Amino acid sequence: MEKLGKTKWWSVDNDVNNLIEDDSIVEAAQLLQQNEVVAFPTETVYGLGGNAYSDEAINKIFAAKGRPTDNPLIIHIYSQEQLNEIVASVPKVAKQLIETFWPGPLTLILPKGKQVSERATAGLKTVAVRMPNHPVALAILERANIPIAAPSANRSGKPSPTTAKHVIADLNDKIAGVVDGGRTGIGVESTVVQIDGENVTILRPGGITREQIETIIGKCHVHESVLTDIHSPQSPGMKYTHYAPLAPLYVVYGNEHRLHEWIAKERAKGHRVGILTTTENVNAYKADRVLACGSRSELSTVAEQLYATLRQFDRENVDVIISESFPKEGIGVAIMNRLEKAATKMIV
Ligand code: AMP
Ligand code: MG
């Protein structure tokens, strides 16, 4: 264990047997039981965990992240018994989804059980819950043996962390510790679905695709907030503060030609221009910094590297980032959702 100021850092090997006996896991779990907040890897991004039954722990999560208190948290569990503790009921359709996708990147919104802190659910009568598919996360949950609220372990508004270093860059001295289990696999957050009786609605696209869900349960709805209107580009109301790098981000729909135009325009203003592209096109642009984010032929690699690439631009001193867009298919729906939310403007 290392100590960086007030924040502890444990490195763990994801592959060791019996992780729940590992000293680092034991210590991290103890801190969670004492209502401290600890960051750990999941298969999506790093989460900042806190006891879901404790207002004190939940307050610490909101304070460390600078997160608005009306934005509810996802509760992480490792067993069926814990699910029954934190929800009031599990409709049949939820059971089907759980059987297929847990542990995994699918969050269900279900009627809330009594014990869960109302601060964690922002006063709602529902609770968001998932079982993560990562050996370190599961070991910590089992060892602590309490449901753990865990939003992404970044300062609110910034790109989510996919390494322990990203966590420290944002939260050093603000949290009790971080468990380093290496780079996360999927790279974008879980899919969030609302369960209303037997109706299923996607509130946030993520690691599990709509197609995967529909294979199991038939038709599922998509909330209108997910279907961003790309036909009102450059509107001043489009100032999101989610997943955002320091420099303004322009997402360009359409071909390379359009990107070249915008590079020229920005350079004429004397701006240092960064380009977010993929391995296929990395030599196609003349700009101040060109970063490849995965490969277009395998969109899961773009998801894996998206947040790390946005964070890399923060270190490159660019005045503007111009990004290619991606097909809204499969995991591409989640990638474009995050890029659109991070963008200062969209260029059609
Ligand atoms: P994050 O913690 O950044 O991964 O975000 C969690 C997401 O789940 C946010 O979009 C929340 O608004 C959403 N969420 C959490 N709990 C609920 C709930 N009870 N009802 C609806 N959405 C929720
Ligand atoms: Mg987040």
Tab-separated table of C-alpha atoms and ligand atoms in Angstrom:
chain	number	residue	atom	x	y	z
A	1	MET	CA	0.000	0.000	0.000
A	2	GLU	CA	1.213	3.488	-0.869
A	3	LYS	CA	-0.083	6.727	0.503
A	4	LEU	CA	-0.518	9.840	-1.610
A	5	GLY	CA	-1.319	12.584	0.867
A	6	LYS	CA	-4.551	11.505	2.570
A	7	THR	CA	-5.492	8.949	-0.083
A	8	LYS	CA	-4.316	5.329	0.126
A	9	TRP	CA	-3.382	3.417	-3.031
A	10	TRP	CA	-3.492	-0.382	-3.200
A	11	SER	CA	-2.358	-2.318	-6.283
A	12	VAL	CA	-4.094	-5.647	-6.704
A	13	ASP	CA	-3.651	-8.449	-9.187
A	14	ASN	CA	-7.084	-9.222	-10.686
A	15	ASP	CA	-6.121	-12.838	-11.332
A	16	VAL	CA	-5.177	-14.039	-7.848
A	17	ASN	CA	-7.356	-16.710	-6.290
A	18	ASN	CA	-9.406	-15.854	-3.248
A	19	LEU	CA	-9.221	-12.070	-3.682
A	20	ILE	CA	-11.532	-11.554	-0.706
A	21	GLU	CA	-8.667	-12.564	1.620
A	22	ASP	CA	-6.247	-10.116	-0.050
A	23	ASP	CA	-4.943	-7.517	2.470
A	24	SER	CA	-5.818	-4.619	0.165
A	25	ILE	CA	-9.375	-5.828	-0.361
A	26	VAL	CA	-9.813	-6.429	3.381
A	27	GLU	CA	-8.593	-2.919	4.213
A	28	ALA	CA	-10.682	-1.247	1.485
A	29	ALA	CA	-13.785	-3.146	2.665
A	30	GLN	CA	-13.158	-2.111	6.281
A	31	LEU	CA	-12.975	1.548	5.275
A	32	LEU	CA	-16.303	1.177	3.448
A	33	GLN	CA	-17.841	-0.358	6.577
A	34	GLN	CA	-16.573	2.680	8.514
A	35	ASN	CA	-18.475	4.930	6.060
A	36	GLU	CA	-15.350	6.131	4.265
A	37	VAL	CA	-15.330	6.397	0.453
A	38	VAL	CA	-13.030	4.217	-1.666
A	39	ALA	CA	-12.586	4.023	-5.458
A	40	PHE	CA	-12.283	0.653	-7.240
A	41	PRO	CA	-12.375	-0.734	-10.763
A	42	THR	CA	-15.488	-2.195	-12.371
A	43	GLU	CA	-15.764	-3.613	-15.890
A	44	THR	CA	-17.108	-0.230	-17.118
A	45	VAL	CA	-15.183	2.612	-15.377
A	46	TYR	CA	-13.755	3.197	-11.875
A	47	GLY	CA	-16.467	3.753	-9.259
A	48	LEU	CA	-16.347	5.786	-6.048
A	49	GLY	CA	-17.925	3.512	-3.442
A	50	GLY	CA	-19.728	4.320	-0.210
A	51	ASN	CA	-22.133	2.484	2.143
A	52	ALA	CA	-25.591	2.726	0.527
A	53	TYR	CA	-27.262	2.606	3.967
A	54	SER	CA	-25.303	5.553	5.373
A	55	ASP	CA	-26.200	9.213	4.785
A	56	GLU	CA	-22.716	10.090	6.056
A	57	ALA	CA	-20.989	7.955	3.408
A	58	ILE	CA	-23.302	9.178	0.639
A	59	ASN	CA	-22.636	12.808	1.595
A	60	LYS	CA	-18.900	12.115	1.258
A	61	ILE	CA	-19.412	10.770	-2.287
A	62	PHE	CA	-21.325	13.877	-3.396
A	63	ALA	CA	-18.777	16.176	-1.731
A	64	ALA	CA	-15.692	14.469	-3.236
A	65	LYS	CA	-17.205	14.513	-6.734
A	66	GLY	CA	-18.800	17.952	-6.498
A	67	ARG	CA	-21.923	16.192	-7.800
A	68	PRO	CA	-25.332	17.912	-7.706
A	69	THR	CA	-27.303	16.210	-4.904
A	70	ASP	CA	-30.382	15.746	-7.124
A	71	ASN	CA	-28.516	13.224	-9.326
A	72	PRO	CA	-29.139	9.742	-7.840
A	73	LEU	CA	-26.468	7.022	-7.539
A	74	ILE	CA	-26.258	3.412	-8.714
A	75	ILE	CA	-26.087	0.816	-5.921
A	76	HIS	CA	-23.680	-2.076	-6.514
A	77	ILE	CA	-24.360	-5.566	-5.132
A	78	TYR	CA	-22.803	-9.026	-5.393
A	79	SER	CA	-25.696	-11.358	-4.523
A	80	GLN	CA	-29.384	-12.059	-4.960
A	81	GLU	CA	-29.892	-11.638	-1.180
A	82	GLN	CA	-28.532	-8.095	-1.369
A	83	LEU	CA	-30.909	-7.338	-4.244
A	84	ASN	CA	-33.857	-8.412	-2.122
A	85	GLU	CA	-32.614	-6.151	0.679
A	86	ILE	CA	-32.516	-2.959	-1.386
A	87	VAL	CA	-35.546	-3.259	-3.673
A	88	ALA	CA	-39.240	-3.591	-2.793
A	89	SER	CA	-40.069	-5.910	-5.724
A	90	VAL	CA	-38.562	-7.518	-8.837
A	91	PRO	CA	-40.943	-7.742	-11.825
A	92	LYS	CA	-40.690	-10.767	-14.112
A	93	VAL	CA	-39.034	-8.834	-16.919
A	94	ALA	CA	-36.324	-7.631	-14.500
A	95	LYS	CA	-35.652	-11.231	-13.468
A	96	GLN	CA	-35.114	-12.181	-17.106
A	97	LEU	CA	-32.656	-9.323	-17.623
A	98	ILE	CA	-30.806	-10.156	-14.405
A	99	GLU	CA	-30.479	-13.797	-15.359
A	100	THR	CA	-28.977	-12.897	-18.726
A	101	PHE	CA	-26.852	-9.829	-18.039
A	102	TRP	CA	-25.653	-9.970	-14.401
A	103	PRO	CA	-22.959	-9.687	-13.401
A	104	GLY	CA	-22.531	-7.053	-16.143
A	105	PRO	CA	-23.009	-3.469	-17.347
A	106	LEU	CA	-26.805	-3.261	-16.996
A	107	THR	CA	-28.409	-1.078	-14.292
A	108	LEU	CA	-32.064	-1.602	-13.390
A	109	ILE	CA	-34.326	1.075	-11.876
A	110	LEU	CA	-36.661	-0.723	-9.449
A	111	PRO	CA	-38.947	0.229	-6.529
A	112	LYS	CA	-36.740	1.229	-3.583
A	113	GLY	CA	-36.408	-0.774	-0.376
A	114	LYS	CA	-36.599	1.045	2.975
A	115	GLN	CA	-32.997	0.809	4.179
A	116	VAL	CA	-31.327	2.564	1.235
A	117	SER	CA	-30.258	6.137	2.054
A	118	GLU	CA	-32.685	8.640	0.511
A	119	ARG	CA	-29.703	10.775	-0.328
A	120	ALA	CA	-28.420	7.998	-2.590
A	121	THR	CA	-31.695	7.996	-4.558
A	122	ALA	CA	-32.106	11.801	-4.408
A	123	GLY	CA	-35.435	11.281	-2.635
A	124	LEU	CA	-36.893	9.091	-5.420
A	125	LYS	CA	-39.116	6.082	-4.686
A	126	THR	CA	-36.947	4.024	-7.044
A	127	VAL	CA	-33.384	2.746	-6.757
A	128	ALA	CA	-30.785	2.041	-9.464
A	129	VAL	CA	-28.970	-1.278	-8.963
A	130	ARG	CA	-26.422	-3.462	-10.722
A	131	MET	CA	-23.992	-6.335	-10.161
A	132	PRO	CA	-20.596	-5.434	-11.667
A	133	ASN	CA	-18.578	-8.003	-13.606
A	134	HIS	CA	-15.112	-7.359	-12.210
A	135	PRO	CA	-13.227	-9.596	-9.766
A	136	VAL	CA	-11.974	-6.663	-7.643
A	137	ALA	CA	-15.383	-4.985	-7.418
A	138	LEU	CA	-17.085	-8.274	-6.544
A	139	ALA	CA	-14.455	-9.136	-3.911
A	140	ILE	CA	-14.818	-5.721	-2.231
A	141	LEU	CA	-18.627	-6.006	-2.263
A	142	GLU	CA	-18.547	-9.487	-0.785
A	143	ARG	CA	-15.965	-8.600	1.848
A	144	ALA	CA	-17.765	-5.401	2.924
A	145	ASN	CA	-21.087	-7.245	2.728
A	146	ILE	CA	-23.090	-4.027	2.407
A	147	PRO	CA	-24.642	-2.593	-0.771
A	148	ILE	CA	-22.282	0.044	-2.124
A	149	ALA	CA	-23.396	3.210	-3.927
A	150	ALA	CA	-20.803	3.940	-6.608
A	151	PRO	CA	-20.963	6.678	-9.237
A	152	SER	CA	-17.971	7.130	-11.532
A	153	ALA	CA	-14.875	8.180	-9.552
A	154	ASN	CA	-14.261	11.499	-11.317
A	155	ARG	CA	-14.969	15.137	-10.452
A	156	SER	CA	-18.487	15.831	-11.685
A	157	GLY	CA	-18.505	17.014	-15.300
A	158	LYS	CA	-15.145	15.493	-16.264
A	159	PRO	CA	-14.562	12.358	-18.361
A	160	SER	CA	-15.011	9.184	-16.285
A	161	PRO	CA	-11.844	7.423	-15.026
A	162	THR	CA	-10.678	4.219	-16.665
A	163	THR	CA	-7.425	3.946	-14.657
A	164	ALA	CA	-6.534	4.502	-10.980
A	165	LYS	CA	-4.299	7.392	-12.127
A	166	HIS	CA	-7.342	9.172	-13.570
A	167	VAL	CA	-9.050	8.782	-10.169
A	168	ILE	CA	-6.076	10.301	-8.356
A	169	ALA	CA	-5.837	13.155	-10.886
A	170	ASP	CA	-9.380	14.184	-9.878
A	171	LEU	CA	-9.846	13.035	-6.268
A	172	ASN	CA	-6.475	12.865	-4.506
A	173	ASP	CA	-6.852	13.870	-0.829
A	174	LYS	CA	-10.659	13.919	-1.231
A	175	ILE	CA	-11.193	10.142	-0.756
A	176	ALA	CA	-9.892	7.507	1.672
A	177	GLY	CA	-8.344	5.285	-0.980
A	178	VAL	CA	-8.215	3.798	-4.466
A	179	VAL	CA	-7.795	0.144	-5.386
A	180	ASP	CA	-5.776	-0.121	-8.601
A	181	GLY	CA	-6.846	-3.128	-10.663
A	182	GLY	CA	-5.495	-1.844	-13.986
A	183	ARG	CA	-7.376	-0.363	-16.927
A	184	THR	CA	-11.115	-1.047	-17.094
A	185	GLY	CA	-12.423	-3.158	-19.972
A	186	ILE	CA	-15.572	-1.658	-21.465
A	187	GLY	CA	-14.691	1.982	-20.944
A	188	VAL	CA	-18.186	3.529	-20.961
A	189	GLU	CA	-20.752	3.311	-18.167
A	190	SER	CA	-23.541	0.770	-17.729
A	191	THR	CA	-26.797	0.875	-19.658
A	192	VAL	CA	-29.541	2.244	-17.366
A	193	VAL	CA	-33.056	0.838	-17.850
A	194	GLN	CA	-36.269	1.863	-16.149
A	195	ILE	CA	-38.555	-1.055	-15.307
A	196	ASP	CA	-42.205	-0.044	-15.124
A	197	GLY	CA	-44.364	-3.134	-14.658
A	198	GLU	CA	-43.335	-5.172	-17.689
A	199	ASN	CA	-42.206	-2.098	-19.718
A	200	VAL	CA	-38.483	-1.497	-20.196
A	201	THR	CA	-37.089	1.916	-21.203
A	202	ILE	CA	-33.435	2.750	-21.813
A	203	LEU	CA	-32.587	5.960	-19.898
A	204	ARG	CA	-28.882	5.857	-20.710
A	205	PRO	CA	-27.171	3.798	-23.420
A	206	GLY	CA	-24.088	1.880	-22.253
A	207	GLY	CA	-22.211	-1.403	-22.143
A	208	ILE	CA	-25.256	-3.566	-22.974
A	209	THR	CA	-26.866	-2.647	-26.295
A	210	ARG	CA	-30.551	-2.217	-27.095
A	211	GLU	CA	-30.240	-5.151	-29.525
A	212	GLN	CA	-28.931	-7.418	-26.746
A	213	ILE	CA	-31.839	-6.434	-24.476
A	214	GLU	CA	-34.431	-6.924	-27.220
A	215	THR	CA	-33.136	-10.420	-27.954
A	216	ILE	CA	-34.206	-11.370	-24.430
A	217	ILE	CA	-37.411	-9.431	-23.772
A	218	GLY	CA	-38.675	-8.264	-27.162
A	219	LYS	CA	-39.463	-4.571	-27.684
A	220	CYS	CA	-37.766	-2.066	-25.398
A	221	HIS	CA	-38.293	1.704	-25.447
A	222	VAL	CA	-35.648	4.416	-25.602
A	223	HIS	CA	-36.195	7.583	-23.556
A	224	GLU	CA	-36.422	10.754	-25.635
A	225	SER	CA	-33.487	12.340	-23.767
A	226	VAL	CA	-31.238	9.693	-25.348
A	227	LEU	CA	-32.312	10.648	-28.861
A	228	THR	CA	-30.379	13.927	-29.131
A	229	ASP	CA	-31.418	16.129	-32.024
A	230	ILE	CA	-28.306	16.504	-34.171
A	231	HIS	CA	-30.218	18.768	-36.543
A	232	SER	CA	-30.028	21.762	-34.240
A	233	PRO	CA	-26.240	22.110	-34.290
A	234	GLN	CA	-24.365	24.981	-32.720
A	235	SER	CA	-27.353	26.088	-30.671
A	236	PRO	CA	-26.212	28.035	-27.596
A	237	GLY	CA	-28.366	25.830	-25.356
A	238	MET	CA	-26.101	22.897	-26.078
A	239	LYS	CA	-23.631	23.673	-23.313
A	240	TYR	CA	-23.373	20.374	-21.478
A	241	THR	CA	-20.954	19.827	-18.662
A	242	HIS	CA	-20.732	16.044	-18.821
A	243	TYR	CA	-17.655	13.957	-19.616
A	244	ALA	CA	-16.036	17.182	-20.853
A	245	PRO	CA	-12.346	17.774	-21.565
A	246	LEU	CA	-10.896	21.226	-20.778
A	247	ALA	CA	-10.852	22.466	-24.375
A	248	PRO	CA	-14.110	22.926	-26.309
A	249	LEU	CA	-15.027	19.788	-28.248
A	250	TYR	CA	-16.617	19.901	-31.708
A	251	VAL	CA	-18.097	16.667	-33.012
A	252	VAL	CA	-18.312	16.565	-36.801
A	253	TYR	CA	-20.935	14.501	-38.607
A	254	GLY	CA	-20.109	13.749	-42.215
A	255	ASN	CA	-16.917	13.068	-44.062
A	256	GLU	CA	-13.240	13.918	-43.605
A	257	HIS	CA	-13.627	16.908	-45.900
A	258	ARG	CA	-15.793	18.630	-43.286
A	259	LEU	CA	-13.119	18.054	-40.629
A	260	HIS	CA	-10.422	19.558	-42.866
A	261	GLU	CA	-12.586	22.675	-43.298
A	262	TRP	CA	-12.932	23.091	-39.541
A	263	ILE	CA	-9.235	22.494	-38.925
A	264	ALA	CA	-8.438	25.286	-41.413
A	265	LYS	CA	-11.018	27.597	-39.819
A	266	GLU	CA	-9.660	27.100	-36.303
A	267	ARG	CA	-6.016	27.372	-37.347
A	268	ALA	CA	-6.786	30.645	-39.149
A	269	LYS	CA	-7.851	31.967	-35.732
A	270	GLY	CA	-4.408	30.987	-34.382
A	271	HIS	CA	-5.854	28.075	-32.373
A	272	ARG	CA	-3.917	24.912	-31.487
A	273	VAL	CA	-6.113	22.145	-32.868
A	274	GLY	CA	-6.442	18.578	-31.549
A	275	ILE	CA	-8.099	15.834	-33.604
A	276	LEU	CA	-9.866	12.808	-32.143
A	277	THR	CA	-9.791	10.055	-34.758
A	278	THR	CA	-9.082	6.320	-35.034
A	279	THR	CA	-6.099	4.213	-36.144
A	280	GLU	CA	-7.551	4.068	-39.670
A	281	ASN	CA	-7.400	7.865	-40.178
A	282	VAL	CA	-4.578	8.946	-37.907
A	283	ASN	CA	-2.391	10.061	-40.827
A	284	ALA	CA	-5.178	11.817	-42.710
A	285	TYR	CA	-5.061	15.114	-40.804
A	286	LYS	CA	-2.642	18.011	-40.450
A	287	ALA	CA	-3.283	19.445	-36.993
A	288	ASP	CA	-1.311	20.247	-33.831
A	289	ARG	CA	-2.173	16.972	-32.126
A	290	VAL	CA	-3.869	13.956	-33.704
A	291	LEU	CA	-4.891	11.150	-31.319
A	292	ALA	CA	-6.210	7.757	-32.380
A	293	CYS	CA	-8.974	6.474	-30.120
A	294	GLY	CA	-9.273	2.775	-30.960
A	295	SER	CA	-10.216	1.361	-34.334
A	296	ARG	CA	-13.321	2.189	-36.341
A	297	SER	CA	-13.599	-1.427	-37.479
A	298	GLU	CA	-14.024	-2.530	-33.818
A	299	LEU	CA	-16.109	0.110	-31.994
A	300	SER	CA	-15.593	-1.547	-28.609
A	301	THR	CA	-11.949	-0.347	-28.785
A	302	VAL	CA	-13.178	3.242	-29.244
A	303	ALA	CA	-15.370	2.857	-26.128
A	304	GLU	CA	-12.398	1.456	-24.170
A	305	GLN	CA	-10.160	4.413	-24.982
A	306	LEU	CA	-12.662	7.289	-25.252
A	307	TYR	CA	-12.306	8.831	-21.779
A	308	ALA	CA	-8.520	8.314	-21.605
A	309	THR	CA	-8.200	10.070	-24.977
A	310	LEU	CA	-10.346	13.025	-23.851
A	311	ARG	CA	-8.174	13.266	-20.706
A	312	GLN	CA	-5.005	13.088	-22.843
A	313	PHE	CA	-6.108	16.243	-24.689
A	314	ASP	CA	-6.142	18.058	-21.311
A	315	ARG	CA	-2.381	17.476	-21.191
A	316	GLU	CA	-1.765	18.564	-24.796
A	317	ASN	CA	-2.630	22.241	-24.389
A	318	VAL	CA	-4.945	22.399	-27.377
A	319	ASP	CA	-7.418	25.280	-27.790
A	320	VAL	CA	-10.046	23.133	-29.469
A	321	ILE	CA	-10.675	19.417	-30.076
A	322	ILE	CA	-12.368	18.332	-33.289
A	323	SER	CA	-13.736	14.781	-33.251
A	324	GLU	CA	-14.957	12.397	-35.888
A	325	SER	CA	-18.371	10.844	-35.241
A	326	PHE	CA	-19.252	7.156	-35.098
A	327	PRO	CA	-22.132	5.027	-36.372
A	328	LYS	CA	-24.973	4.874	-33.827
A	329	GLU	CA	-25.081	1.100	-33.852
A	330	GLY	CA	-24.316	-1.343	-31.041
A	331	ILE	CA	-21.860	0.218	-28.570
A	332	GLY	CA	-21.635	3.214	-30.995
A	333	VAL	CA	-24.907	4.490	-29.468
A	334	ALA	CA	-23.193	4.860	-26.072
A	335	ILE	CA	-20.029	6.365	-27.611
A	336	MET	CA	-22.024	9.022	-29.486
A	337	ASN	CA	-24.195	9.730	-26.416
A	338	ARG	CA	-21.051	10.555	-24.382
A	339	LEU	CA	-19.438	12.562	-27.204
A	340	GLU	CA	-22.635	14.585	-27.732
A	341	LYS	CA	-22.886	15.342	-24.022
A	342	ALA	CA	-19.211	16.329	-23.855
A	343	ALA	CA	-19.458	18.500	-27.007
A	344	THR	CA	-19.592	22.287	-27.070
A	345	LYS	CA	-21.067	22.017	-30.541
A	346	MET	CA	-22.054	19.503	-33.130
A	347	ILE	CA	-21.292	20.176	-36.772
A	348	VAL	CA	-23.612	18.593	-39.316
B	1	AMP	P1	-23.400	7.796	-12.877
B	1	AMP	O1	-23.371	7.703	-11.404
B	1	AMP	O2	-22.693	8.991	-13.431
B	1	AMP	O3	-23.026	6.530	-13.561
B	1	AMP	O4	-24.927	8.052	-13.241
B	1	AMP	C1	-25.965	7.223	-12.777
B	1	AMP	C2	-27.119	7.393	-13.708
B	1	AMP	O5	-28.234	6.657	-13.243
B	1	AMP	C3	-27.548	8.841	-13.802
B	1	AMP	O6	-27.889	9.119	-15.139
B	1	AMP	C4	-28.743	8.882	-12.878
B	1	AMP	O7	-29.625	9.933	-13.191
B	1	AMP	C5	-29.355	7.503	-13.113
B	1	AMP	N1	-30.188	7.069	-11.984
B	1	AMP	C6	-29.754	6.636	-10.776
B	1	AMP	N2	-30.804	6.338	-9.974
B	1	AMP	C7	-31.921	6.578	-10.685
B	1	AMP	C8	-33.309	6.448	-10.418
B	1	AMP	N3	-33.758	6.022	-9.241
B	1	AMP	N4	-34.178	6.804	-11.399
B	1	AMP	C9	-33.716	7.227	-12.597
B	1	AMP	N5	-32.412	7.370	-12.920
B	1	AMP	C10	-31.518	7.051	-11.980
B	2	MG	MG	-20.568	9.611	-13.882
